[in-house]
Amino acid sequence: MSGGTRLENANPLIFQRSGERLLTAADEDEDVADPIDDREIFDLIRSINDPEHPLSLEELNVVEQMRVNVNDQESMVSVEFTPTIPHCSMATLIGLSIKVKLLRSLPDRFKVSLVSSQTQLSLH
Amino acid sequence: MKGALELLQRVSAHPDARCWCVAWSPSGTWLASCGGDRAIRIWGKEGDSWECKCVLDDGHQRTVRTVAWSPCGKYLASASFDATTCIWKKTNDDFESLTVLEGHENEVKCVAWAPSGNLLATCSRDKSVWIWEVDEEDEYECVSVVNSHTQDVKHVVWHPTQELLASASYDNKVCIYKEEDDDWECRATLEGHESTVWSLAFDPEGQRLASCSDDRTVKIWKESTPADGESGSSDESWKCVCTLSGFHGRTVYDVAWCRLTGALATACGDDGVRVFKEDPTVDPEQPVFFMSAHVPKAHGQDVNCVSWNPKEAGLLATCSDNGEFAIWKYNSDS
């Protein structure tokens, strides 16, 4: 982001990245269709960069796999993301980055819903 | 009381692009479609199926968002993301570009002809609504620019009988405009939707206005004039007399009120098309609508537009992000 004077969150908590996905025998089998699942969506959005810091949304815990819900049959994806601070002014931008990444990566049949939830940390 | 929507034909009108709008000609014999491939296509019925009669693909540099037929059926207006509105004149078997209306700063979202045929309205992402006048020599002149909205204006529609215009916007509001001393101004603002208002439709008599929104509801508004003896401004106010909620799974992108049957059709982001009918036994001041027909997966993607045929009752056209349009037959009792 250009022209920033004050950072929204100068000292964010950094989380550890989870490892790569472990492939099962069914995944490797060409004849079996792999349904799109929570992990696949998470893998698409985890490396999106945060607007303020050279860190990914996963490393700042803005997105986590638990808050991704996919229903391949119904072609629906919902992602709940958590900005690192309450009333984050970049929440809309982060939401849009996630939404556009998914819209461009998923088949046209998918409907993507994004919800921003309040951080669980209270910074009083 | 339950109705049904029967699919008559599905057409891949704008391959690899969105089909944004479908519009029936006043005679009901032509269907115009437009889309992300920058083209306008005119479709006519040959036997039992709809065939492409004409392709207008050199009028715009970007997506064509809305097409509208003039009340006489001789002209077609197309609104485009290239910030222009093109007026086409129908010749024997073709259409020729008559003039290009410029002025908007960015994407033009909608164009609408007044029933008199002398006025045209356009609206844009530049937050303004422009009103144009046409004279006998086919000359177009902008007579008013109104800036009542604070965000992208999505839709404009004229009242069926009075010289009254309504607009819908990303700012969640609907504005009503009337002419005062040769200038158009906003006379009323309808608030109530909790998110973008995508489209509007007047009922056949022009007494009520339907609006549909990103908040997944359809609202019905009625004009109420102050009772005699009441002090205050003579401006009429519009009140929301009915809200249809719980029927749509996602954003409602378009609403159309049939001039022949009074049925209300909606286009939804959940890929479904729905038809609502009014309960005739209920007090018209507090109308009640029930869902008469519903096709859950009418298209493979978002339904962008829905349009009733002006001459054949129950004939409905819908179009979708997957580039298709579909023709349906609606029966109110099945």
Tab-separated table of C-alpha atoms in Angstrom, chain B residues 159 164 176 187-191 202 206-209 221-224 236-240:
chain	number	residue	atom	x	y	z
B	159	HIS	CA	-43.297	5.562	-15.062
B	164	LEU	CA	-41.671	10.510	-13.756
B	176	ILE	CA	-37.803	9.650	-7.878
B	187	ARG	CA	-38.436	14.757	-5.591
B	188	ALA	CA	-38.289	11.780	-3.267
B	189	THR	CA	-35.730	9.379	-1.835
B	190	LEU	CA	-36.849	5.885	-0.869
B	191	GLU	CA	-34.807	4.397	1.933
B	202	PHE	CA	-43.480	-0.104	-11.987
B	206	GLY	CA	-48.036	2.892	-12.314
B	207	GLN	CA	-49.313	3.022	-8.757
B	208	ARG	CA	-46.598	0.938	-7.216
B	209	LEU	CA	-42.879	0.462	-7.632
B	221	TRP	CA	-43.465	1.012	-2.656
B	222	LYS	CA	-46.621	3.038	-2.989
B	223	GLU	CA	-47.004	6.754	-3.369
B	224	SER	CA	-49.040	8.383	-0.653
B	236	GLU	CA	-45.575	13.170	-2.272
B	237	SER	CA	-43.845	10.568	-0.216
B	238	TRP	CA	-43.391	6.930	-1.016
B	239	LYS	CA	-43.813	4.246	1.588
B	240	CYS	CA	-42.757	0.656	1.566
